[in-house]
Tab-separated table of C-alpha atoms and ligand atoms in Angstrom:
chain	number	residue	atom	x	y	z
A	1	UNK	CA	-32.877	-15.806	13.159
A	2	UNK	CA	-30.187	-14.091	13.024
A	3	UNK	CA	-26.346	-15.652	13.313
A	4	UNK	CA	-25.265	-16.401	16.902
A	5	UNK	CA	-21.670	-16.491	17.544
A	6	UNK	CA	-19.837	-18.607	20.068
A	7	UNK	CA	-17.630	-15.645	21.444
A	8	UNK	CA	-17.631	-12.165	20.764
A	9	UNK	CA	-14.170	-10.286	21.614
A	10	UNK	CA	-14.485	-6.462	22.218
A	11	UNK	CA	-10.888	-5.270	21.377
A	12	UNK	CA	-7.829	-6.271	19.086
A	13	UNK	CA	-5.260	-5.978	21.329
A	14	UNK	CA	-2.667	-8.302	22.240
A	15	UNK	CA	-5.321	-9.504	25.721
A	16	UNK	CA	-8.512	-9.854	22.350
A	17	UNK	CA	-6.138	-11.345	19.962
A	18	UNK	CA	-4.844	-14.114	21.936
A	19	UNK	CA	-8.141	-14.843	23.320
A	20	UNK	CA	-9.992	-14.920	19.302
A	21	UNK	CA	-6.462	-17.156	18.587
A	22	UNK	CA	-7.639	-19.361	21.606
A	23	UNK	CA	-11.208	-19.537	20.299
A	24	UNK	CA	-10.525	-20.516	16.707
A	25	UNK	CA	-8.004	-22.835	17.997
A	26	UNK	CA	-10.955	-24.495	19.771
A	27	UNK	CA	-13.155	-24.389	16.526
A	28	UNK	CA	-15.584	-21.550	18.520
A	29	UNK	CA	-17.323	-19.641	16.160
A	30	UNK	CA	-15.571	-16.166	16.432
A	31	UNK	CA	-16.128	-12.648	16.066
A	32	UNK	CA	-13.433	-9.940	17.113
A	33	UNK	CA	-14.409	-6.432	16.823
A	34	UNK	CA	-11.790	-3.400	17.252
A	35	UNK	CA	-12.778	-0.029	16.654
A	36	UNK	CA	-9.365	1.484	15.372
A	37	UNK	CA	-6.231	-0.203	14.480
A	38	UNK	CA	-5.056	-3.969	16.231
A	39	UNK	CA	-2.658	-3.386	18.907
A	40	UNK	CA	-4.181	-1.501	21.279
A	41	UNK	CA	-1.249	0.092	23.051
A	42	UNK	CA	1.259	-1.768	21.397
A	43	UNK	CA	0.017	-0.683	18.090
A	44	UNK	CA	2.180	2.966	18.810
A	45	UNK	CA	4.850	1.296	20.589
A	46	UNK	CA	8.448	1.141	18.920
A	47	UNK	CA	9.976	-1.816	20.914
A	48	UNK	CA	8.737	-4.627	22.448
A	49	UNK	CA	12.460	-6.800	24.100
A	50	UNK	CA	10.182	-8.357	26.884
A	51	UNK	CA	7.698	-10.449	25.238
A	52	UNK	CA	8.908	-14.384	26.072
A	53	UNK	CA	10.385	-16.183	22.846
A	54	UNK	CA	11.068	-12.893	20.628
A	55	UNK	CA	14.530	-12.993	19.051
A	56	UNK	CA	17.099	-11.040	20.624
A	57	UNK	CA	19.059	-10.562	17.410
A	58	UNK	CA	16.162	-7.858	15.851
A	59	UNK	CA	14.710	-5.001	17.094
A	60	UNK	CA	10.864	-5.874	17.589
A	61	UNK	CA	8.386	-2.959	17.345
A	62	UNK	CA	4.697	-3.122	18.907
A	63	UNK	CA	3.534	-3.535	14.759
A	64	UNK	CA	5.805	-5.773	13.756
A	65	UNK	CA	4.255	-8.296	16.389
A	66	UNK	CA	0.679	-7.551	16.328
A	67	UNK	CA	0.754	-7.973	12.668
A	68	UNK	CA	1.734	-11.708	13.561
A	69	UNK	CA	-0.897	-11.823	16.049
A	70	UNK	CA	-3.740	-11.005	14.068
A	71	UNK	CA	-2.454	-13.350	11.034
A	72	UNK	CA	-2.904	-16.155	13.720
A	73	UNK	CA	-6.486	-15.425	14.300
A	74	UNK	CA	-7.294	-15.281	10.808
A	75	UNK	CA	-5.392	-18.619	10.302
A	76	UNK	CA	-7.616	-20.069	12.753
A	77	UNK	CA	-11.285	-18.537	11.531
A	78	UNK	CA	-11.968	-15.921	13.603
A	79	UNK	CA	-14.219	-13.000	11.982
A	80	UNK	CA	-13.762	-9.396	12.085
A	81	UNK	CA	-15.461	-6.309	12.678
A	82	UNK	CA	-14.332	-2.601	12.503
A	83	UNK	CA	-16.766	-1.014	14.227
A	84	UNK	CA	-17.345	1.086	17.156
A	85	UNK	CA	-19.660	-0.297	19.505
A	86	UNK	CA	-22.253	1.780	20.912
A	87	UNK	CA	-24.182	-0.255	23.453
A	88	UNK	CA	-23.678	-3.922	25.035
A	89	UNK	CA	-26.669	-6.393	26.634
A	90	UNK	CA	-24.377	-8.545	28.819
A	91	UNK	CA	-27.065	-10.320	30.621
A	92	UNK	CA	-29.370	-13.691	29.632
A	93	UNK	CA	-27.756	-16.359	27.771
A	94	UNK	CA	-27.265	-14.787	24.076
A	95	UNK	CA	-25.294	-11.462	24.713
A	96	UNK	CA	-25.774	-8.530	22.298
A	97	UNK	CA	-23.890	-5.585	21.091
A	98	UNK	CA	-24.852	-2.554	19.224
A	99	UNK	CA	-22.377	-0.530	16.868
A	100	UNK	CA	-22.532	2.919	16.340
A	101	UNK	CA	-24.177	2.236	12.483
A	102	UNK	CA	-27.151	0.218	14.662
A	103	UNK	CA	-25.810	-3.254	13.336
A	104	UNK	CA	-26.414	-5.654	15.945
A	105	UNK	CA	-24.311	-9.161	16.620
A	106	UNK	CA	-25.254	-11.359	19.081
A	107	UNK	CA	-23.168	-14.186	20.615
A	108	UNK	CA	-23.462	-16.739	23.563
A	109	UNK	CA	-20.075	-15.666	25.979
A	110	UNK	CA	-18.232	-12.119	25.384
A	111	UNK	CA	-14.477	-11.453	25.858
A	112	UNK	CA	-13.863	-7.907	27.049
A	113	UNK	CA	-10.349	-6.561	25.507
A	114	UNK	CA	-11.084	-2.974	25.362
A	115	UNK	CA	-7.683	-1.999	26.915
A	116	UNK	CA	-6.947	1.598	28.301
A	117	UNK	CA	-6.076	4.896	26.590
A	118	UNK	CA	-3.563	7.808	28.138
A	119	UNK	CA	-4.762	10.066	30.342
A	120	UNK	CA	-4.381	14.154	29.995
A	121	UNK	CA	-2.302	15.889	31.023
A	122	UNK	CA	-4.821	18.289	32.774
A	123	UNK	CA	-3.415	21.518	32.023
A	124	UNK	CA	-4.890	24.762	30.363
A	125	UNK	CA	-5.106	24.967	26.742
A	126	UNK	CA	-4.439	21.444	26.435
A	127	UNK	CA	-7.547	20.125	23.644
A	128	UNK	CA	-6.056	23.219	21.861
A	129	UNK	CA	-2.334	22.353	21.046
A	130	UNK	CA	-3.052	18.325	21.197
A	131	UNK	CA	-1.616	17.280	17.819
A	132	UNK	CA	-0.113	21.308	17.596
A	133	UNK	CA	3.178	20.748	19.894
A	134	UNK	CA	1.619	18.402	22.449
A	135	UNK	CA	1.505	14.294	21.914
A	136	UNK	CA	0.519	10.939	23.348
A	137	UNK	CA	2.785	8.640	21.209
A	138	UNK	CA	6.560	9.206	20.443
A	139	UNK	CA	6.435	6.689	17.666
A	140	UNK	CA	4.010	8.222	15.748
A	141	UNK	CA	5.593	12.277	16.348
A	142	UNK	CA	8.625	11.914	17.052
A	143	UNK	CA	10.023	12.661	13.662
A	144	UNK	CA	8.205	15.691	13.824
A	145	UNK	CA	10.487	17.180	16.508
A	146	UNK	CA	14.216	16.079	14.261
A	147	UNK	CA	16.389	18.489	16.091
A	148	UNK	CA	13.926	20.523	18.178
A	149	UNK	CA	13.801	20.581	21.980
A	150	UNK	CA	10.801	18.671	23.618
A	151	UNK	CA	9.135	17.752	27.135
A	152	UNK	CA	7.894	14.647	28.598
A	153	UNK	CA	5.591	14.347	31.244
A	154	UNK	CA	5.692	11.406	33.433
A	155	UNK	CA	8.013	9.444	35.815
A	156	UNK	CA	7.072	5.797	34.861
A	157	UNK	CA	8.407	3.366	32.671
A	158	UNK	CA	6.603	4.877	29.950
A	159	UNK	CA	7.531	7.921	30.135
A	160	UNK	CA	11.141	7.344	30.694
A	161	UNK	CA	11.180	4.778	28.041
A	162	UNK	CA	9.303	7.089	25.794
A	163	UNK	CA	11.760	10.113	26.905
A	164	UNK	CA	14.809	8.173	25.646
A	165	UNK	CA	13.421	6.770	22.678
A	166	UNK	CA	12.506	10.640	21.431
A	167	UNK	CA	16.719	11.822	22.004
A	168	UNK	CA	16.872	9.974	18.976
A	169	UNK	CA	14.956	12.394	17.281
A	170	UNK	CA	15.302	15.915	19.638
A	171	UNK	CA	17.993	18.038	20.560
A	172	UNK	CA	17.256	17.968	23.941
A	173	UNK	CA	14.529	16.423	25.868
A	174	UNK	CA	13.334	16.862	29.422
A	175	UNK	CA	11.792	14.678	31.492
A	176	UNK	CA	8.943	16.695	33.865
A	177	UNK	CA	7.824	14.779	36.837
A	178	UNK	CA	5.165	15.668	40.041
A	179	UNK	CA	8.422	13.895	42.377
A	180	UNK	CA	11.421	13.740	43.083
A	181	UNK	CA	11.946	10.545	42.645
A	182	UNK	CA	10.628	7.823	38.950
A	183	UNK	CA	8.587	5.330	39.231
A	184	UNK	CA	10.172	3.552	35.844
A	185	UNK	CA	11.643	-0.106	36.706
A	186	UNK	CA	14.970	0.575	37.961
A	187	UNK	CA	17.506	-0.570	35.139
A	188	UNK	CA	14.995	1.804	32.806
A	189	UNK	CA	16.144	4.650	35.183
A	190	UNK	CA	19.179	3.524	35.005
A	191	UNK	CA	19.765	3.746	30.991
A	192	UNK	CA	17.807	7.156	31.092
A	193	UNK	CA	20.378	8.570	33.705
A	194	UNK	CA	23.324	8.025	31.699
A	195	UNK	CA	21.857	9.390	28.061
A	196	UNK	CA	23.349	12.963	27.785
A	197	UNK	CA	20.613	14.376	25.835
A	198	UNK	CA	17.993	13.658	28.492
A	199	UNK	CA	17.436	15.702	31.477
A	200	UNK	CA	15.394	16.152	34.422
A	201	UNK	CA	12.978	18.892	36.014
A	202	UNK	CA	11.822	17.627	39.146
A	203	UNK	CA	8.852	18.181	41.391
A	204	UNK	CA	7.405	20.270	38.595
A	205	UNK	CA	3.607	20.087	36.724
A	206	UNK	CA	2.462	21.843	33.666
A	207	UNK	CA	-0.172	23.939	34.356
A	208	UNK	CA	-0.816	26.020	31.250
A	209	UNK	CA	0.256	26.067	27.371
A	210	UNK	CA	-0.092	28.301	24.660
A	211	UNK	CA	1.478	29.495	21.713
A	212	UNK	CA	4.842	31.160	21.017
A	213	UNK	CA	6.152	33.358	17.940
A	214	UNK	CA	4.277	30.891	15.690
A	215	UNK	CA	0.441	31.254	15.582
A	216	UNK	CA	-1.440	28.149	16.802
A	217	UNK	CA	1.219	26.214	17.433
A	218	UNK	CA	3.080	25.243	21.173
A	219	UNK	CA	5.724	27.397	21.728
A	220	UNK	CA	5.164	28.551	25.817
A	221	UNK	CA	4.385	26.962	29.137
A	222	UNK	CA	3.822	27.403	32.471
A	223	UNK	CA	5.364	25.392	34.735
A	224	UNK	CA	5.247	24.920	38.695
A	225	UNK	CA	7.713	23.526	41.009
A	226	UNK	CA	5.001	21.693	43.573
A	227	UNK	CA	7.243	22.204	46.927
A	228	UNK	CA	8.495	26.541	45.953
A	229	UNK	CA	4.950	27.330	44.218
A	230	UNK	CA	7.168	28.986	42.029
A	231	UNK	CA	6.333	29.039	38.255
A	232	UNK	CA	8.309	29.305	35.800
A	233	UNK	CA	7.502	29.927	31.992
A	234	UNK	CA	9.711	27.855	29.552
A	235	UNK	CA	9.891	29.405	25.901
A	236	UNK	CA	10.721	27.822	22.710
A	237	UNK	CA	13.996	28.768	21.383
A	238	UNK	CA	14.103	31.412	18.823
A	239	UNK	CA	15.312	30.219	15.847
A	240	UNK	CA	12.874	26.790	17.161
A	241	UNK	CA	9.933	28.341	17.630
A	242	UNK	CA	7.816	25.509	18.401
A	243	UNK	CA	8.993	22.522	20.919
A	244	UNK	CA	7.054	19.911	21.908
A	245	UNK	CA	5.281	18.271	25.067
A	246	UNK	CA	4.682	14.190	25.170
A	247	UNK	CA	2.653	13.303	27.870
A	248	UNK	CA	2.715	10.067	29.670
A	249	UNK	CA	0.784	9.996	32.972
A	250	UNK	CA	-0.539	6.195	32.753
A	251	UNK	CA	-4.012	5.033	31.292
A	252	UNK	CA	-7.615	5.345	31.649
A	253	UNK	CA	-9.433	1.922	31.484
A	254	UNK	CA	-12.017	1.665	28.408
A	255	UNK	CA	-14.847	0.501	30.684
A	256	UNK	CA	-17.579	3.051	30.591
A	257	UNK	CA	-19.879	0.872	28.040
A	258	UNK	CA	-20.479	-1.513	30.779
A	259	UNK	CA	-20.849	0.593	33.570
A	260	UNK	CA	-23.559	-0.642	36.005
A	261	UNK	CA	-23.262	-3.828	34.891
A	262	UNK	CA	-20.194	-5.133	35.263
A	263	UNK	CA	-18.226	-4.640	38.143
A	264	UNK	CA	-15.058	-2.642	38.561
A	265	UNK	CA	-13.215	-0.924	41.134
A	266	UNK	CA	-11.540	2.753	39.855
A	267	UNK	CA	-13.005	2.244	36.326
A	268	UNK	CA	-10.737	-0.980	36.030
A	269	UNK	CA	-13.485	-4.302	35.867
A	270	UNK	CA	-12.707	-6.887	38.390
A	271	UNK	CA	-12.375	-10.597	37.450
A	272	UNK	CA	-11.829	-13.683	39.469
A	273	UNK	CA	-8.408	-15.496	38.265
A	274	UNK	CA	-10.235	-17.522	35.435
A	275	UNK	CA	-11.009	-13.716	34.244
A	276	UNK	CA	-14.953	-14.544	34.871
A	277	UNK	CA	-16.305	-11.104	35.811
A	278	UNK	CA	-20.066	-11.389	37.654
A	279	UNK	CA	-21.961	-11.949	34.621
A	280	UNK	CA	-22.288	-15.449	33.569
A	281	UNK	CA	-20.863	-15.918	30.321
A	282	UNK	CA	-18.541	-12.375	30.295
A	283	UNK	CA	-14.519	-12.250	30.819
A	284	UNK	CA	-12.509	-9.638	30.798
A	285	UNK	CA	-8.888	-9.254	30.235
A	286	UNK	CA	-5.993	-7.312	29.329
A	287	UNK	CA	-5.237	-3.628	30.747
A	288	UNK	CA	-8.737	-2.857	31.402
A	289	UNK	CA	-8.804	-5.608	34.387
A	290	UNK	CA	-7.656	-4.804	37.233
A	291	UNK	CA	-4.428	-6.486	37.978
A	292	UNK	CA	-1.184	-5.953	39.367
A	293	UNK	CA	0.837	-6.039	36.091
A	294	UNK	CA	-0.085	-4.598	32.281
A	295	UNK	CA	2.322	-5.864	29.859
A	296	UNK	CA	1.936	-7.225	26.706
A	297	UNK	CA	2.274	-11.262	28.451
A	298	UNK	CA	-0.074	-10.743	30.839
A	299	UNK	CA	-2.989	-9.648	28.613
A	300	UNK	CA	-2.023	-12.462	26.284
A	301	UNK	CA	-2.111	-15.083	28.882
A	302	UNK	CA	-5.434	-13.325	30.272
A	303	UNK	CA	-6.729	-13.857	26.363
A	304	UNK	CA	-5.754	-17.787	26.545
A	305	UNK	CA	-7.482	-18.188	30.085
A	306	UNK	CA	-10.936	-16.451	28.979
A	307	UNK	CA	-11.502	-18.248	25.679
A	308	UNK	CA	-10.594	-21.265	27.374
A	309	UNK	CA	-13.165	-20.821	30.129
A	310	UNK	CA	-15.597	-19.579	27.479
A	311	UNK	CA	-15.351	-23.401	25.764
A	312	UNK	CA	-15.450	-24.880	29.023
A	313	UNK	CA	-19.012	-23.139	29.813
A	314	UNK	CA	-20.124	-23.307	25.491
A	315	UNK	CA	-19.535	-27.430	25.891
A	316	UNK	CA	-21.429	-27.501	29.764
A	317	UNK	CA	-24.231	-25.190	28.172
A	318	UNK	CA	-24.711	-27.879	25.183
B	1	NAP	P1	2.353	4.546	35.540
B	1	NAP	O1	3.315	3.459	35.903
B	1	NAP	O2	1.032	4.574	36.196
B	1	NAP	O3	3.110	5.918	35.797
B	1	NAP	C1	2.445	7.126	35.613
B	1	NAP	C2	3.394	8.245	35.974
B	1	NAP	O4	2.727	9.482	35.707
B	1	NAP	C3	3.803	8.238	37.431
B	1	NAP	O5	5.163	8.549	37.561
B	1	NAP	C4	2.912	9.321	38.033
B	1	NAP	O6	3.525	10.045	39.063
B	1	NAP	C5	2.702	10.255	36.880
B	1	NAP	N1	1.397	10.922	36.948
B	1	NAP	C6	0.175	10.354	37.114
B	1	NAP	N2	-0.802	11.296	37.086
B	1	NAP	C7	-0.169	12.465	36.911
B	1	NAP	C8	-0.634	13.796	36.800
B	1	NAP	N3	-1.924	14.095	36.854
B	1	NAP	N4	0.289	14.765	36.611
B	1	NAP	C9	1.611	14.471	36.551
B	1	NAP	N5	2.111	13.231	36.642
B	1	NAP	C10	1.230	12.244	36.820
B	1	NAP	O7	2.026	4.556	33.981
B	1	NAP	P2	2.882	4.085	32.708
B	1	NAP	O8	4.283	4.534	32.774
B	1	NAP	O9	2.043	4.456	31.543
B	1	NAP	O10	2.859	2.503	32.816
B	1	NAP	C11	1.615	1.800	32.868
B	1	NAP	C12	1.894	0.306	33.073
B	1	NAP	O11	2.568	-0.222	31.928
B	1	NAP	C13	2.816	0.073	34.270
B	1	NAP	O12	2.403	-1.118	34.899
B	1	NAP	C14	4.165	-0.099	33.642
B	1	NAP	O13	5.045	-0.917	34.415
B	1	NAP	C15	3.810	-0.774	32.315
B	1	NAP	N6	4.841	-0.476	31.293
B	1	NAP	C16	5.906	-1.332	31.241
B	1	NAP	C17	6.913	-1.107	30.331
B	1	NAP	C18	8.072	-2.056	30.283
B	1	NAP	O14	8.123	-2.969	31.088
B	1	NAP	N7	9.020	-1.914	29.385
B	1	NAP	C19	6.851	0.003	29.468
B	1	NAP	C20	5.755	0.885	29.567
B	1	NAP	C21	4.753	0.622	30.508
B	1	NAP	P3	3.793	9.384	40.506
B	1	NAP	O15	4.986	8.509	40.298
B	1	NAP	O16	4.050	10.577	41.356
B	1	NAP	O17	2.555	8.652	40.871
């Protein structure tokens, strides 16, 4: 027969990793699985200053304490898996789940980690100029725009956080937003009103891109002020020719594997507070839950609670 594990965690982010770290630590038999690179979000994040207990004396990137993370749940046993999983049996006492090469593993709870990725920013010609001019993560292209002029989209704390972190690398950066008014905690807004090379085009949504003086790359949009209807097209400068466009609109839950049998509420999978969702033997946790706060602390503790409850219900299925 083939091997049963104790716990199965879809997803390596900081909500899976704590929850494998709680698993080994309780000697379960434990197989995380992540598809791409550990860290979920925090994986392209380039500072992390509100995770409890991190030194205040060094600059802490989303890598930097991931990479610490996943050491842990190696120390303690836990397996891994890069793989993509295709399909998921949640139901009956020994789960399954099925990756995209047909390998099967089968295990007696699951731990659902699978986070959130950003959503679009819904304009024309977007697919086209993603990774030509327009991004989702400043730490990974923001060295791309040393010196040019670029555009964020958003009026969170991402965005504004992302916004600031990219003057290090533009000339000038702009910060587009639907309102008149951010969303971003208020001493974020407060840091991102006083930087000089950051500034702000209100009530205003992309609606188309395309290329400027350079073929195939971003170097023209469309933009519309939501309360004149008046559009306005912004050009890269000359001697620029490109700029770019960072987009940062909030997340999209990665639920749609277990669709129909779990349940959720707008895509996000609701939980009771042990992070039991209605299938016996399945918890969720981590940005894909819904929840009132997603930070990096609250999908860790969600992690601790879920493999906990998963050894509670292992030891009373004995
Ligand atoms: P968010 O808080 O959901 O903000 C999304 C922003 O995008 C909002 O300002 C929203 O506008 C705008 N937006 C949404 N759809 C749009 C569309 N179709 N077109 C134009 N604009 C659109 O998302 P987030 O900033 O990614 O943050 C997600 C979570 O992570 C939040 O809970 C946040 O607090 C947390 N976070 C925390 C930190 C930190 O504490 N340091 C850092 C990053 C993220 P409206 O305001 O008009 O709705």
């Amino acid at each position: 027969m083939e091997k049963v594990y104790d716990v199965i965690v879809l997803g390596a982010g900081p909500g899976g990793l704590a929850a494998g770290l709680y698993a080994g630590r309780s000697r379960l038999n434990t197989l995380i699985v992540e598809k791409g690179q550990d860290g979920g979000q925090i994986a392209i994040t380039d500072e992390i200053e509100n995770y409890p207990g991190q030194r205040v004396d060094i600059e802490e990137s989303g890598p930097s304490l991931i990479a610490r993370m996943t050491a842990q749940c190696e120390k303690f046993g836990c397996e891994r898996l890069s793989a993509t999983v295709k399909a998921v049996e949640l139901e009956g006492d020994i789960k399954k789940i099925v990756t995209t090469k047909d390998e099967e593993y089968c295990a007696k709870t699951i731990i659902l980690a699978t986070g959130a990725h950003p959503r679009k920013i819904g304009c024309e010609n977007e697919a086209k100029f993603t990774g030509k001019g327009i991004s989702f993560c400043a730490t990974c292209d923001a060295n791309f725009f040393e010196d040019f002029e670029v555009y964020v989209v958003g009026g969170g704390d991402s965005a504004v956080e992302e916004a600031m972190y990219l003057t290090k690398y533009a000339r000038k950066v702009t910060l587009i937003h639907r309102r008149d008014t951010l969303r971003a905690a208020k001493s974020i807004q407060e840091k991102a009103f006083k930087n000089e090379k950051l500034s702000f085009m209100w009530d205003t949504v992309v609606e188309k891109v395309d290329e400027g003086d350079i073929p195939n790359m971003l170097g023209k949009m469309w933009v519309r002020n939501v309360k004149t209807d008046e559009v306005t097209v912004i050009e890269a400068d000359e001697d620029d020719g490109i700029f770019g466009l960072f987009g940062f609109i909030g997340m999209i839950p990665e639920t749609g594997l277990f669709e129909g049998v779990i349940d959720m509420e707008n895509g996000y999978v609701v939980t009771d507070e042990n992070m039991a969702t209605n299938v016996k033997g399945v918890w969720a946790v981590g940005d894909m839950r819904k929840k009132s706060l997603r930070q990096v602390v609250t999908a860790a503790a969600d992690g601790a609670i879920a493999a906990m409850q998963a050894e509670k219900y292992l030891s009373e299925m004995e």
